[in-house]
């Protein structure tokens, strides 16, 4: 569950990625080895963008991506129709 530090020959914990757990800690978790019980959550930096603005921006970007994703489908239908195959 930990990263082997090649240069120092030691195990290092990386929050949100890996952890070093003792057998006592594992026993305290009823021997459940699910990583989330040990590794924790990596701290994230705030980007300073207010939530409402961020959600508005992200949903707009997603809408644009949805529109672009339908363009090839429309073109394929058009081309098939031109040769007599309707989809």
Short mmCIF file of C-alpha atoms in Angstrom, two decimals:
data_model
loop_
_atom_site.label_atom_id
_atom_site.label_comp_id
_atom_site.label_asym_id
_atom_site.label_seq_id
_atom_site.Cartn_x
_atom_site.Cartn_y
_atom_site.Cartn_z
CA UNK A 1 0.00 0.00 0.00
CA UNK A 2 2.97 2.35 -0.07
CA UNK A 3 5.47 3.66 -2.57
CA UNK A 4 8.95 2.22 -2.41
CA UNK A 5 11.43 5.09 -2.35
CA UNK A 6 14.17 3.71 -4.57
CA UNK A 7 16.86 6.11 -3.47
CA UNK A 8 16.36 5.84 0.28
CA UNK A 9 15.15 2.23 0.47
CA UNK A 10 12.12 3.18 2.55
CA UNK A 11 8.37 3.11 2.16
CA UNK A 12 6.65 6.47 1.86
CA UNK A 13 2.98 7.31 2.29
CA UNK A 14 1.32 9.40 -0.39
CA UNK A 15 -1.99 10.80 0.87
CA UNK A 16 -4.84 9.76 -1.40
CA UNK A 17 -2.68 7.16 -3.13
CA UNK A 18 -0.98 4.78 -0.71
CA UNK A 19 -0.42 4.18 2.99
CA UNK A 20 1.62 2.08 5.39
CA UNK A 21 -0.63 0.23 7.85
CA UNK A 22 0.34 -1.88 10.82
CA UNK A 23 -1.32 -5.21 11.50
CA UNK A 24 -2.97 -3.58 14.53
CA UNK A 25 -4.51 -0.88 12.31
CA UNK A 26 -5.73 -3.54 9.89
CA UNK A 27 -7.19 -5.57 12.78
CA UNK A 28 -8.92 -2.38 13.97
CA UNK A 29 -10.62 -2.24 10.58
CA UNK A 30 -11.82 -5.87 10.92
CA UNK A 31 -9.11 -6.96 8.45
CA UNK A 32 -10.82 -5.07 5.64
CA UNK A 33 -8.17 -4.05 3.12
CA UNK A 34 -10.19 -1.48 1.17
CA UNK A 35 -7.67 1.29 0.34
CA UNK A 36 -10.07 4.08 1.27
CA UNK A 37 -9.86 3.06 4.91
CA UNK A 38 -6.15 3.77 4.99
CA UNK A 39 -4.99 6.17 2.30
CA UNK A 40 -7.25 9.13 3.05
CA UNK A 41 -8.07 11.88 0.59
CA UNK A 42 -5.50 14.02 -1.16
CA UNK A 43 -5.81 17.69 -0.24
CA UNK A 44 -6.96 19.84 -3.13
CA UNK A 45 -6.28 23.50 -3.59
CA UNK A 46 -9.16 25.89 -4.04
CA UNK A 47 -9.19 27.51 -7.45
CA UNK A 48 -11.03 30.60 -6.22
CA UNK A 49 -13.85 30.23 -8.76
CA UNK A 50 -17.27 30.47 -7.05
CA UNK A 51 -19.27 27.24 -7.25
CA UNK A 52 -22.22 28.69 -9.18
CA UNK A 53 -19.91 30.24 -11.79
CA UNK A 54 -17.91 27.04 -12.10
CA UNK A 55 -21.03 24.90 -12.58
CA UNK A 56 -22.40 27.33 -15.18
CA UNK A 57 -19.09 27.20 -17.08
CA UNK A 58 -18.76 23.43 -16.87
CA UNK A 59 -22.34 22.74 -17.94
CA UNK A 60 -21.91 25.13 -20.89
CA UNK A 61 -18.68 23.32 -21.90
CA UNK A 62 -20.46 19.97 -21.57
CA UNK A 63 -23.31 21.21 -23.74
CA UNK A 64 -20.80 22.26 -26.41
CA UNK A 65 -19.17 18.83 -26.28
CA UNK A 66 -22.55 17.11 -26.64
CA UNK A 67 -23.29 19.25 -29.70
CA UNK A 68 -19.91 18.41 -31.25
CA UNK A 69 -20.37 14.70 -30.50
CA UNK A 70 -23.57 14.63 -32.61
CA UNK A 71 -21.96 16.18 -35.68
CA UNK A 72 -20.30 12.97 -36.96
CA UNK A 73 -23.56 11.07 -36.45
CA UNK A 74 -25.46 13.64 -38.52
CA UNK A 75 -22.82 13.56 -41.26
CA UNK A 76 -22.90 9.75 -41.43
CA UNK A 77 -26.70 9.77 -41.74
CA UNK A 78 -26.46 12.39 -44.49
CA UNK A 79 -23.85 10.40 -46.43
CA UNK A 80 -25.77 7.14 -46.11
CA UNK A 81 -28.93 8.89 -47.25
CA UNK A 82 -27.09 10.20 -50.31
CA UNK A 83 -26.40 6.63 -51.43
CA UNK A 84 -29.89 5.36 -50.64
CA UNK A 85 -29.59 4.07 -47.08
CA UNK A 86 -31.71 5.73 -44.43
CA UNK A 87 -30.81 5.26 -40.79
#
